[in-house]
PDB file of C-alpha atoms and ligand atoms in Angstrom:
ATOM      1  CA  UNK A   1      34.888   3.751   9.626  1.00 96.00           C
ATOM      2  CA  UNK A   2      34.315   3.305   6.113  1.00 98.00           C
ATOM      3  CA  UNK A   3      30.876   3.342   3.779  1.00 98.00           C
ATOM      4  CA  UNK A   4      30.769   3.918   0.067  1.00 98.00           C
ATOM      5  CA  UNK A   5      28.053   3.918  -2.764  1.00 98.00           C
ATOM      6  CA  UNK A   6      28.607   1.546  -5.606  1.00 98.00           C
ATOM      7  CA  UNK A   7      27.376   1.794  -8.911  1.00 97.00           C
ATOM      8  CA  UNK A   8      28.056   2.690 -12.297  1.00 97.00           C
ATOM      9  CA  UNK A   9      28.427   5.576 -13.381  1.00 96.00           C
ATOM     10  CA  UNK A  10      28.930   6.874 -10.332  1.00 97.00           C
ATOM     11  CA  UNK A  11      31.278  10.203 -10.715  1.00 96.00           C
ATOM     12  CA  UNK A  12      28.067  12.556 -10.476  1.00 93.00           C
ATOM     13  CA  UNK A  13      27.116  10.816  -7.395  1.00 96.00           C
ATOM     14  CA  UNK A  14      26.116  13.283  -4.563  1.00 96.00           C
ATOM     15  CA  UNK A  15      25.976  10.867  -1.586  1.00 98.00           C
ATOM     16  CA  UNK A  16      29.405  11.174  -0.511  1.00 98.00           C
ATOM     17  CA  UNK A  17      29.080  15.147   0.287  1.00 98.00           C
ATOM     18  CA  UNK A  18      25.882  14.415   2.092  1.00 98.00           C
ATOM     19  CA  UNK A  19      26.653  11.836   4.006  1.00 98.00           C
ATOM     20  CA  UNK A  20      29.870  13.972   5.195  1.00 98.00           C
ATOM     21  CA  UNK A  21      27.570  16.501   6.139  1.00 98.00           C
ATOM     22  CA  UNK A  22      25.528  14.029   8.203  1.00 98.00           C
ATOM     23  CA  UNK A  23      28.719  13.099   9.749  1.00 98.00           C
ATOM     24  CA  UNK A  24      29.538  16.465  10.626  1.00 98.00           C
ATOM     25  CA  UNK A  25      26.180  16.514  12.375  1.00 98.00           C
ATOM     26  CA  UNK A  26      27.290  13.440  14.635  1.00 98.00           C
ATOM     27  CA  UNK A  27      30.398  15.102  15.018  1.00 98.00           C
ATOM     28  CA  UNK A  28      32.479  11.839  13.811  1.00 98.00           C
ATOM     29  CA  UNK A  29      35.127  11.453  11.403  1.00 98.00           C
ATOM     30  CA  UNK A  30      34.246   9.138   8.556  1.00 97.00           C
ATOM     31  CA  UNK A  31      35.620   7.766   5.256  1.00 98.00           C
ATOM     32  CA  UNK A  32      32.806   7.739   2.255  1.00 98.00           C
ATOM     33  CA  UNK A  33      34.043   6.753  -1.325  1.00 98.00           C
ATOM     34  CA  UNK A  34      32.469   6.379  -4.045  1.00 98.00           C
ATOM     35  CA  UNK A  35      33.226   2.896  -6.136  1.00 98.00           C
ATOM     36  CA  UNK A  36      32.664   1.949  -9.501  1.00 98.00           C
ATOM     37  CA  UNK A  37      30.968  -1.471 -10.111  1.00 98.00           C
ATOM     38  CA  UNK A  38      32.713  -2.589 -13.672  1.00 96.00           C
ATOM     39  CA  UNK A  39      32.639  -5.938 -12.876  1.00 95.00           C
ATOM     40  CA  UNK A  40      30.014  -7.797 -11.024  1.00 97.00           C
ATOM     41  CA  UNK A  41      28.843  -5.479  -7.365  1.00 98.00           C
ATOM     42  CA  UNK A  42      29.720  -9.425  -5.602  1.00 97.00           C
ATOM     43  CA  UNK A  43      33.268  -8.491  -6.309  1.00 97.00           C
ATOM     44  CA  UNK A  44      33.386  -4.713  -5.179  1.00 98.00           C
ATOM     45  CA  UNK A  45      31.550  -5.598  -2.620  1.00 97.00           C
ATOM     46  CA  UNK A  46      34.095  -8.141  -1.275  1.00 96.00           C
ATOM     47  CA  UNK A  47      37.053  -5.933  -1.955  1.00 97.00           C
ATOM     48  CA  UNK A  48      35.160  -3.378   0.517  1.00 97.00           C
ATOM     49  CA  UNK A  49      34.609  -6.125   3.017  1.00 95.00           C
ATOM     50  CA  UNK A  50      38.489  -6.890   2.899  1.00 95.00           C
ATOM     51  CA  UNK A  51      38.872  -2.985   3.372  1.00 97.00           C
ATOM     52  CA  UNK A  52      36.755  -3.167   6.308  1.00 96.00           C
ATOM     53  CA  UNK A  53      33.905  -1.582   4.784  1.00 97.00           C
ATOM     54  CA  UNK A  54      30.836  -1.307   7.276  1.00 97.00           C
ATOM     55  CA  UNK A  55      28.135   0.179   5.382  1.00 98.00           C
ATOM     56  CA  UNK A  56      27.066   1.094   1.763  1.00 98.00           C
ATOM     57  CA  UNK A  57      24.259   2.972  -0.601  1.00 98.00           C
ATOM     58  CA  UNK A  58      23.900   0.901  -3.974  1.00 98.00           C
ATOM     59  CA  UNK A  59      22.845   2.986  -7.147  1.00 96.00           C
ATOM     60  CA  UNK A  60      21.860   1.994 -10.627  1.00 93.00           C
ATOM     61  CA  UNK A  61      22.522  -0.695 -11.887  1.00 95.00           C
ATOM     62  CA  UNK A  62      23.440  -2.414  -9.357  1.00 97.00           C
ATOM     63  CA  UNK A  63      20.183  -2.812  -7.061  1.00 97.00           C
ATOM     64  CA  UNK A  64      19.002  -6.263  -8.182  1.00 97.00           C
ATOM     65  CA  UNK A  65      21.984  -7.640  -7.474  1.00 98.00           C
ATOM     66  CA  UNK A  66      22.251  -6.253  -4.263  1.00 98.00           C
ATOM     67  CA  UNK A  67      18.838  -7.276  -3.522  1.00 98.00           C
ATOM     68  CA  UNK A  68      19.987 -10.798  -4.560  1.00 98.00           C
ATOM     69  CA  UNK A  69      23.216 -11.226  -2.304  1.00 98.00           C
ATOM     70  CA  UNK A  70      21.556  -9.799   0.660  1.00 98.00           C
ATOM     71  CA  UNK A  71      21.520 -12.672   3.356  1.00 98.00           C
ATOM     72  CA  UNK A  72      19.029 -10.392   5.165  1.00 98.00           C
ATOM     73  CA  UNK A  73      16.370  -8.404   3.960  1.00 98.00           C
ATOM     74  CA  UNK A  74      13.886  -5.367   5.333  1.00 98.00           C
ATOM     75  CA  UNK A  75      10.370  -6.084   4.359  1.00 97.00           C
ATOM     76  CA  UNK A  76      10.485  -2.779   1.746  1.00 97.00           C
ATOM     77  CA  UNK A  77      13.362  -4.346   0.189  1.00 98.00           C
ATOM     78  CA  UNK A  78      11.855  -7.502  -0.624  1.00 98.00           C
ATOM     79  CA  UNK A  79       8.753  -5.671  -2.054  1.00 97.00           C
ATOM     80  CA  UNK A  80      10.551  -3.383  -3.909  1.00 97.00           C
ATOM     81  CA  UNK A  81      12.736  -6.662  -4.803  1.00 97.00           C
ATOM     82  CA  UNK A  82      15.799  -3.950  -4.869  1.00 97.00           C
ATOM     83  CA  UNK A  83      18.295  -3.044  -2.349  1.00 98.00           C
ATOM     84  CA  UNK A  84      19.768   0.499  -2.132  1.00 98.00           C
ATOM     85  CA  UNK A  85      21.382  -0.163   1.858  1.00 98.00           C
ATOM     86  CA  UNK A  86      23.655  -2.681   2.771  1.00 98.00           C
ATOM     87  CA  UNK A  87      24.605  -3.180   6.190  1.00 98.00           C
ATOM     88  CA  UNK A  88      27.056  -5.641   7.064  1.00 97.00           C
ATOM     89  CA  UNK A  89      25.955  -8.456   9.618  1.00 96.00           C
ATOM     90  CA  UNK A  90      28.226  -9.347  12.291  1.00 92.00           C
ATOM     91  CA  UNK A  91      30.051 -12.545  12.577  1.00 87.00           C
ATOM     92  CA  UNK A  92      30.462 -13.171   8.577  1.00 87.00           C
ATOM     93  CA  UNK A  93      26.418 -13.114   8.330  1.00 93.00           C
ATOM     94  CA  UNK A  94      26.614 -11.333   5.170  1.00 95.00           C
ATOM     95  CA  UNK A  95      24.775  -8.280   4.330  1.00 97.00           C
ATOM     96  CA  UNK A  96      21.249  -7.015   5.630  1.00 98.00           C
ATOM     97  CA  UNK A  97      19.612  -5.039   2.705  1.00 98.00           C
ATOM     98  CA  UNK A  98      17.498  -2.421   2.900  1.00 98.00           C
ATOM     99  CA  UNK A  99      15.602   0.029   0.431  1.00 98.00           C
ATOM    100  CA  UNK A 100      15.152   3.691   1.705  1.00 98.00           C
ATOM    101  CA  UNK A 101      13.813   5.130  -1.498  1.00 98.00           C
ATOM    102  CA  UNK A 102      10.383   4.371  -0.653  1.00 98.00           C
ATOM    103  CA  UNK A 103      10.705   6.104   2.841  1.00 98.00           C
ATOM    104  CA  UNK A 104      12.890   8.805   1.276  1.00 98.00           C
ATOM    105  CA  UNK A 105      10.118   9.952  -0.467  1.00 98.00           C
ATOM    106  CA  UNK A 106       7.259   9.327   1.886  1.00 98.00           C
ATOM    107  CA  UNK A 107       9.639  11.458   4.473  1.00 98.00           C
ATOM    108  CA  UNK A 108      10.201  14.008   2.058  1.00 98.00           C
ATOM    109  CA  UNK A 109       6.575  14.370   1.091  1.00 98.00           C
ATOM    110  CA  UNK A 110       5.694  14.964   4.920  1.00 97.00           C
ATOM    111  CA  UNK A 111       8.183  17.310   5.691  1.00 96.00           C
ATOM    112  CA  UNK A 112       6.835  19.760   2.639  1.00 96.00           C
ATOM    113  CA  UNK A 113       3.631  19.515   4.971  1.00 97.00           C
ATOM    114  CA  UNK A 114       1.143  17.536   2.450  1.00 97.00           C
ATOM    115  CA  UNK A 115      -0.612  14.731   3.943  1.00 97.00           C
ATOM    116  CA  UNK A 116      -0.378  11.010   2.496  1.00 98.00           C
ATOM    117  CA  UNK A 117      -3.184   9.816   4.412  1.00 98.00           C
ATOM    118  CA  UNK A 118      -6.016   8.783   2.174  1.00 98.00           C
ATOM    119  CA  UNK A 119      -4.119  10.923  -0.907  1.00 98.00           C
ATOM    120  CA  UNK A 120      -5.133   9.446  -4.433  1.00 98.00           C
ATOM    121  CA  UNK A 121      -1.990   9.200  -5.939  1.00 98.00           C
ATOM    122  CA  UNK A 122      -0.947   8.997  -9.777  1.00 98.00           C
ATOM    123  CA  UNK A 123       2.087   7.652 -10.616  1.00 98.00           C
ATOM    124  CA  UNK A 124       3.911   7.718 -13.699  1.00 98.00           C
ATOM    125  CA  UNK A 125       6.147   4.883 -14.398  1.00 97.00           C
ATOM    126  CA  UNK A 126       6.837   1.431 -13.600  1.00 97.00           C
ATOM    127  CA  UNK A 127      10.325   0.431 -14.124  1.00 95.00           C
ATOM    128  CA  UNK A 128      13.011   0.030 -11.449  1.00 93.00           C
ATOM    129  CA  UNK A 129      12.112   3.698  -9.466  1.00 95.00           C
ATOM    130  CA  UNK A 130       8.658   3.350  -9.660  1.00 97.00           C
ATOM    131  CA  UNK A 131       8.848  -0.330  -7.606  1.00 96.00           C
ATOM    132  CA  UNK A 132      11.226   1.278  -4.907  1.00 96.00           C
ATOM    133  CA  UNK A 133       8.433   3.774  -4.175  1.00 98.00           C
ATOM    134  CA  UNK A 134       4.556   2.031  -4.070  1.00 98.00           C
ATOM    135  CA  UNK A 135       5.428  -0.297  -0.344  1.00 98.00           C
ATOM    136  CA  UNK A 136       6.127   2.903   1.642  1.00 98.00           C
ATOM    137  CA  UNK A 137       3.347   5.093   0.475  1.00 98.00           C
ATOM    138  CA  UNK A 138       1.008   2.475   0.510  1.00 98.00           C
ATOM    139  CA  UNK A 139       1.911   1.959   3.714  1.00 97.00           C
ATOM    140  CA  UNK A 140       1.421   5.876   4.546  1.00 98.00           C
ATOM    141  CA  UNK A 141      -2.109   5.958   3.306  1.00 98.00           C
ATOM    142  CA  UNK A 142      -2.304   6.731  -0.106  1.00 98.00           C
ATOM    143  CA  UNK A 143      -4.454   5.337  -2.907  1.00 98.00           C
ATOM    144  CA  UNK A 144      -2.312   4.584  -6.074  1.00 98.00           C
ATOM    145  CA  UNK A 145      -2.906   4.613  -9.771  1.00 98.00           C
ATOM    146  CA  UNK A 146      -0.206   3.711 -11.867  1.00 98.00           C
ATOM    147  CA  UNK A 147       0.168   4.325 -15.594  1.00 97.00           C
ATOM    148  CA  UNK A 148       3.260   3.766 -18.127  1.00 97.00           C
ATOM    149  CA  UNK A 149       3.525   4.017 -21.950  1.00 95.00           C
ATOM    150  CA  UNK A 150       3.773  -0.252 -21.683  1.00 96.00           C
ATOM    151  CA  UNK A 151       0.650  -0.768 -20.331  1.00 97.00           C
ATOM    152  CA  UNK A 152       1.394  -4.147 -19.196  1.00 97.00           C
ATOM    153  CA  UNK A 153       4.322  -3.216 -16.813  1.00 98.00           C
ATOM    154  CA  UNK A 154       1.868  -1.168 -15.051  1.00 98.00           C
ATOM    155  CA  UNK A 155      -0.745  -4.448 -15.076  1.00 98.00           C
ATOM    156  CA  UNK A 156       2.648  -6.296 -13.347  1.00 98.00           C
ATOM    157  CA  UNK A 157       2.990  -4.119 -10.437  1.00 98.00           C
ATOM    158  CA  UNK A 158      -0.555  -3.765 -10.059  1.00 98.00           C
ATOM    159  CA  UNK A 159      -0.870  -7.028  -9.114  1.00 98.00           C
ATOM    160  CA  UNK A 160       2.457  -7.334  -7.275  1.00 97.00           C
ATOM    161  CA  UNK A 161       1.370  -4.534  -5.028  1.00 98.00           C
ATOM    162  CA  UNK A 162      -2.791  -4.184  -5.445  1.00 98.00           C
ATOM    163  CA  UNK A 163      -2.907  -1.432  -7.202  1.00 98.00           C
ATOM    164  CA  UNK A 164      -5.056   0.059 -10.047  1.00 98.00           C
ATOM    165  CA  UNK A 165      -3.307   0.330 -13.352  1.00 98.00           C
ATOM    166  CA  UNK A 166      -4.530   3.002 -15.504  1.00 97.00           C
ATOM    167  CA  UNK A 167      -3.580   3.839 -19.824  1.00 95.00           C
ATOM    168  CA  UNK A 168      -1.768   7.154 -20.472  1.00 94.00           C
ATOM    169  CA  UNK A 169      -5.264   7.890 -22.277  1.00 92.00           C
ATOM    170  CA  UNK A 170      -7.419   6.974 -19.607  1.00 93.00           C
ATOM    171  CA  UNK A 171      -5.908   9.574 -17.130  1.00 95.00           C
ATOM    172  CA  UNK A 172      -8.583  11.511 -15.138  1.00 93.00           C
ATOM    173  CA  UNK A 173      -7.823  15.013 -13.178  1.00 92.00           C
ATOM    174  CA  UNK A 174      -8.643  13.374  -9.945  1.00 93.00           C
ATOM    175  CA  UNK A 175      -5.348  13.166  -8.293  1.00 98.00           C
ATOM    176  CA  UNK A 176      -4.087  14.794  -5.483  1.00 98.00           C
ATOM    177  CA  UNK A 177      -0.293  13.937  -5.941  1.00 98.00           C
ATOM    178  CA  UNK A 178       1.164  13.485  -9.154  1.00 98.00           C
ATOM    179  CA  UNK A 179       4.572  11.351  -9.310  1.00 98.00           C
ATOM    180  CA  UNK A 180       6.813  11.128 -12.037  1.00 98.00           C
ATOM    181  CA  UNK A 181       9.327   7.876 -11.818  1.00 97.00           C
ATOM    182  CA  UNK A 182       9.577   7.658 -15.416  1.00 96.00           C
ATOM    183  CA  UNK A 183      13.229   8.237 -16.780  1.00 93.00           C
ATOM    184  CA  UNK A 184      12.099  10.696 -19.394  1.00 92.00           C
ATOM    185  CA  UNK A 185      13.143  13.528 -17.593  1.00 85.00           C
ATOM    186  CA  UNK A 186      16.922  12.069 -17.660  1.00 84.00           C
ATOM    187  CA  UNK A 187      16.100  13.283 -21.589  1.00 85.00           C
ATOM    188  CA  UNK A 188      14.199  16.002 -21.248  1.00 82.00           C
ATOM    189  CA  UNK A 189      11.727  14.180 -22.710  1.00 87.00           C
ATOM    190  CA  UNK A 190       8.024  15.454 -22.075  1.00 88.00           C
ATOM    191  CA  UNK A 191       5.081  12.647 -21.262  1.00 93.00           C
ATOM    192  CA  UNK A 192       1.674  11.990 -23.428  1.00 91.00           C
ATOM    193  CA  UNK A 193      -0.149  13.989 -20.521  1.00 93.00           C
ATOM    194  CA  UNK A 194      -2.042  16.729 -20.999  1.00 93.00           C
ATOM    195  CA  UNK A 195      -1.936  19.551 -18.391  1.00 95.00           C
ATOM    196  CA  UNK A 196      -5.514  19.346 -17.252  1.00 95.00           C
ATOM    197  CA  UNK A 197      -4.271  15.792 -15.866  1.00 96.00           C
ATOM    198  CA  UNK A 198      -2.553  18.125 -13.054  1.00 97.00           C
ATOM    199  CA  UNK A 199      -6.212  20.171 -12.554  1.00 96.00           C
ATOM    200  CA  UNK A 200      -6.631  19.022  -8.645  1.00 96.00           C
ATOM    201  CA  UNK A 201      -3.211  18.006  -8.060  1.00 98.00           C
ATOM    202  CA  UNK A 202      -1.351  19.775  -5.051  1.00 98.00           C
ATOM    203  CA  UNK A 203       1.924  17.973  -5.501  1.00 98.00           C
ATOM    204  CA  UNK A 204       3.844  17.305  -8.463  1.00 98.00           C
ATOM    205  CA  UNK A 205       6.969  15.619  -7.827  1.00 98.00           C
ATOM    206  CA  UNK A 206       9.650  14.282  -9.930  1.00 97.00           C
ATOM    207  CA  UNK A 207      12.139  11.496  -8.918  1.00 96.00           C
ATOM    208  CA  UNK A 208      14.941  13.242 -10.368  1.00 93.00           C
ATOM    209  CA  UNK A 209      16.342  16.006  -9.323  1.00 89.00           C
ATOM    210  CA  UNK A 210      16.710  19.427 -11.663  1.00 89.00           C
ATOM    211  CA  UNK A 211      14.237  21.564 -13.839  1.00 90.00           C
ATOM    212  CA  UNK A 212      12.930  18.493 -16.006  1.00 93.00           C
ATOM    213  CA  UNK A 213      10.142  18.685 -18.295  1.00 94.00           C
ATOM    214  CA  UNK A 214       7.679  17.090 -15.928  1.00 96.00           C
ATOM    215  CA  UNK A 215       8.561  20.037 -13.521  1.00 96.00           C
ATOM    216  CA  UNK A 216       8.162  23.039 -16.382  1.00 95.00           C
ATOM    217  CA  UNK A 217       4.704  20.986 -17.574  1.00 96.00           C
ATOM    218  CA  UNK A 218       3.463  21.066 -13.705  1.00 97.00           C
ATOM    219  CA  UNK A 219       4.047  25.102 -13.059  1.00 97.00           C
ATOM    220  CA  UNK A 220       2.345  25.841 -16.547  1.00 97.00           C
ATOM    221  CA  UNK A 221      -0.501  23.821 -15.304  1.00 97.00           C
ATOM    222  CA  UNK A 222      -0.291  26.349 -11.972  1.00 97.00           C
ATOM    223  CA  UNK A 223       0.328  23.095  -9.333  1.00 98.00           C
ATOM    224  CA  UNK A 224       0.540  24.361  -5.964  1.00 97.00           C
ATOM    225  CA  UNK A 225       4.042  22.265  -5.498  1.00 98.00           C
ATOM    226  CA  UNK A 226       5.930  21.534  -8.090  1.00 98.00           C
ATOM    227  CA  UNK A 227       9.076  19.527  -6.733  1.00 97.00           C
ATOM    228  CA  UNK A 228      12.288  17.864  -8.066  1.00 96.00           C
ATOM    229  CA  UNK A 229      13.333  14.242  -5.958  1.00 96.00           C
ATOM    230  CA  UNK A 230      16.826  16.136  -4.097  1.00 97.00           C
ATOM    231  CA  UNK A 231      14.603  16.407  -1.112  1.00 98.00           C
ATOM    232  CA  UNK A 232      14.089  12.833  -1.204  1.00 98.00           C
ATOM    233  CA  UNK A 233      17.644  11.881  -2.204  1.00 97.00           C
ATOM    234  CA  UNK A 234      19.179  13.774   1.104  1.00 98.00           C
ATOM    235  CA  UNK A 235      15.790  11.591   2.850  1.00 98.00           C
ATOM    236  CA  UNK A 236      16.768   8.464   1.545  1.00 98.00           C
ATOM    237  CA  UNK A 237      20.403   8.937   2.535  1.00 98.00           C
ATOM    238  CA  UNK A 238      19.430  10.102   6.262  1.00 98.00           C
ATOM    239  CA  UNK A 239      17.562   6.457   6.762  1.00 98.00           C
ATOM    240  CA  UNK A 240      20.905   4.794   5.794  1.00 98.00           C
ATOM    241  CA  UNK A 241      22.586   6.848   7.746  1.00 98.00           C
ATOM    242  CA  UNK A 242      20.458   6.352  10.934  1.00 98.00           C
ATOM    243  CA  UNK A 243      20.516   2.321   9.677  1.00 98.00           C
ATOM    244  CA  UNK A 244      23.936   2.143  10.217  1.00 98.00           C
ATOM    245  CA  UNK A 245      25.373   4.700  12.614  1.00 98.00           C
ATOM    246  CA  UNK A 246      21.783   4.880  15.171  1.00 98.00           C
ATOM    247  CA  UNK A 247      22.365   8.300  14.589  1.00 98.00           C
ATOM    248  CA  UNK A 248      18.938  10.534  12.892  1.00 98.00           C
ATOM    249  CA  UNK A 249      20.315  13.404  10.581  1.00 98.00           C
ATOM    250  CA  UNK A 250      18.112  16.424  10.180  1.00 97.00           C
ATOM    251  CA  UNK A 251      17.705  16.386   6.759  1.00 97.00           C
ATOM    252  CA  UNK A 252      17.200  20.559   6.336  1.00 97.00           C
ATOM    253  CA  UNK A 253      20.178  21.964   6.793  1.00 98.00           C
ATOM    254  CA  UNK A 254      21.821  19.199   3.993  1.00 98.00           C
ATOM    255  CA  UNK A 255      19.083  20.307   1.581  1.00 97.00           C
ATOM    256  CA  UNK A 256      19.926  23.751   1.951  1.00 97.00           C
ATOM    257  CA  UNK A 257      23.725  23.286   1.633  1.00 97.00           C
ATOM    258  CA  UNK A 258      22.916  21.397  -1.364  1.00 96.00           C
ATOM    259  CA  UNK A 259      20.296  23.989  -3.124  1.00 93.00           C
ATOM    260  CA  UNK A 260      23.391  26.419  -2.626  1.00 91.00           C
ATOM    261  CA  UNK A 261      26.141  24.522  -4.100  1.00 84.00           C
TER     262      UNK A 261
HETATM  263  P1  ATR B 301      14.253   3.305 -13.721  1.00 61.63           P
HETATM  264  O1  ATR B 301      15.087   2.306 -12.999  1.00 61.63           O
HETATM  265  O2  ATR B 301      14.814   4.712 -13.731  1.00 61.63           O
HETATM  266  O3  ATR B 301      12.815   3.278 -13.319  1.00 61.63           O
HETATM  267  P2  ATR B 301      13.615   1.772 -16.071  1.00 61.63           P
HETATM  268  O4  ATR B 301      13.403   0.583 -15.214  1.00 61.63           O
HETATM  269  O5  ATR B 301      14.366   1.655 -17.358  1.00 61.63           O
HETATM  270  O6  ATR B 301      14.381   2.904 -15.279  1.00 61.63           O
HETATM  271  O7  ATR B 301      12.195   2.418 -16.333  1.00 61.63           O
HETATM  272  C1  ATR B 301      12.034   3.589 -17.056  1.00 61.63           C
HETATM  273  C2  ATR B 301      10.570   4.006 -17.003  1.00 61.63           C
HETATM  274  O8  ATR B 301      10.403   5.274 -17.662  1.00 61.63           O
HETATM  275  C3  ATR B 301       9.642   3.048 -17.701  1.00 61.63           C
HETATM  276  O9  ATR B 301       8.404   3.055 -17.023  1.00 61.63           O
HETATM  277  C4  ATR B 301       9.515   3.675 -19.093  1.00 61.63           C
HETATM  278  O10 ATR B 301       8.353   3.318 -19.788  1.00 61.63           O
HETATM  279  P3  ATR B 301       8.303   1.934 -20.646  1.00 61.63           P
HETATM  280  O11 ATR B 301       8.104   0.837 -19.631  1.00 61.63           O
HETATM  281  O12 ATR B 301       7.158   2.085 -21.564  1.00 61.63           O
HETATM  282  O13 ATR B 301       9.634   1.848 -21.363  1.00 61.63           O
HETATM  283  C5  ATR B 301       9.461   5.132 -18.727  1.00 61.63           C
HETATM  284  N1  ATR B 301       9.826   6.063 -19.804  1.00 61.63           N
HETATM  285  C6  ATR B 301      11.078   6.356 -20.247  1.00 61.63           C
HETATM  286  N2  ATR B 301      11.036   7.285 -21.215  1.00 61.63           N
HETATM  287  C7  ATR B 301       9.721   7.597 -21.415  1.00 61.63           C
HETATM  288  C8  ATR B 301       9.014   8.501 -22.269  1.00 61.63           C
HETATM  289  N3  ATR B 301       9.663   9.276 -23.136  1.00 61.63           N
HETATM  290  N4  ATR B 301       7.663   8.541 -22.173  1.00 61.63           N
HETATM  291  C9  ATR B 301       7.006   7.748 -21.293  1.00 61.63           C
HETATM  292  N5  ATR B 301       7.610   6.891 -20.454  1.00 61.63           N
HETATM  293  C10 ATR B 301       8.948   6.804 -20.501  1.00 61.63           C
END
């Protein structure tokens, strides 16, 4: 039984201990590798397929092209118009793609008990992360502004997804949940917001996962939550997981193992 994650780089990736530690929950024996994509992911893709590969998570930069060679596609995947599950099809039917990150998060957001029902939601960012995300927790409840440093990226997905786009300068503290999907914190690189932006907020979450800049900004400002996206990367993985095995991790005991290591 074999599933990977393809991407590139993809040395750093952390899905291949958590996905052994979801297998350990089902009490199989699985193979998950990690691949590099230095090529097209077509061609890794069918070198896994000749290796019998069954399942696989796709990482960056690989997701529009997996969202493109996907015969099949969940309804988040095609709104998000990116593909981080692939599932293969029986009978040569090709792959079924599906996004989790959306779900990841939503999942991760309800298990740190905070409701998304009716939340008015700021989110930073609206590149690649930031489209993965709006379908599911629209879908959950919330109410979502959007703002990024180009304005009119945040005017595109507004009107992909009917939401309000808001300038950097325009930002009110009337959120509930702050989310950061920007790739600053990759840099360490802090955002034009200023702390009273995070006034009302009960949540601040960050995509990435570590003590970014976003997460130091959000403590000074005294949020309730302050949280970095490994809770939703275990989450994510879990609904691949269940995808392609029918098998529902509990996502806790990974997190922990992973805080420790
Ligand atoms: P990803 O796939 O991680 O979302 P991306 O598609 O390259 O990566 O998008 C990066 C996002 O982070 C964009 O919204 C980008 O803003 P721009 O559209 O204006 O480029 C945002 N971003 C990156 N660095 C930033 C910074 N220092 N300040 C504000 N926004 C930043």
């Amino acid at each position: 039984m074999l599933y990977a994650v393809f991407g590139n780089p993809i040395e750093h990736s952390r899905s291949p201990t958590i996905h052994q530690l979801f297998a350990r929950q089902e009490k199989v024996d699985l193979i998950y590798e990690k691949r590099l994509v230095t090529h097209t992911l077509a061609q890794a893709l069918h070198d896994f397929e000749n290796d019998g590969g069954l399942g696989a998570n796709v990482t960056v930069p690989c997701k529009t092209e997996a969202f493109e060679l996907s015969s099949q596609l969940s309804e988040r995947a095609r709104m998000a118009g990116a593909v981080n599950t692939l599932f293969r099809l029986p009978e040569n039917q090709g792959w079924y793609g599906d996004n989790t990150d959306g779900i990841g998060l939503v999942r991760d957001i309800q298990r740190l008990g905070v409701s998304l029902h009716d939340a008015r939601i700021l989110l930073l960012g609206a590149g690649g992360a930031a489209r993965g995300i709006i379908y599911p927790l629209k879908e959950a409840g919330a109410h979502i502004s959007i703002a990024n440093r180009t304005f009119s990226k945040a005017q595109e997905l507004s009107d992909w997804f009917n939401i309000q786009a808001i300038e950097f300068s325009d930002i009110t503290p009337s959120f509930d949940m702050i989310i950061n999907s920007t790739s600053a914190s990759l840099n360490q690189q802090t955002l034009p917001i200023d702390n009273q932006v995070f006034a009302n907020a009960v949540l601040a979450y960050d995509l990435v996962y570590g003590d970014t800049a976003f997460i130091q900004q959000a403590k000074q400002a005294k949020t309730a939550l302050c949280v970095d996206g490994l809770g939703m990367l275990v989450a994510q993985a879990a609904t691949s997981y269940a995808l392609w095995r029918g098998f529902e991790p509990d996502i806790e005991p990974v997190l922990e193992t992973l805080k420790k290591s």
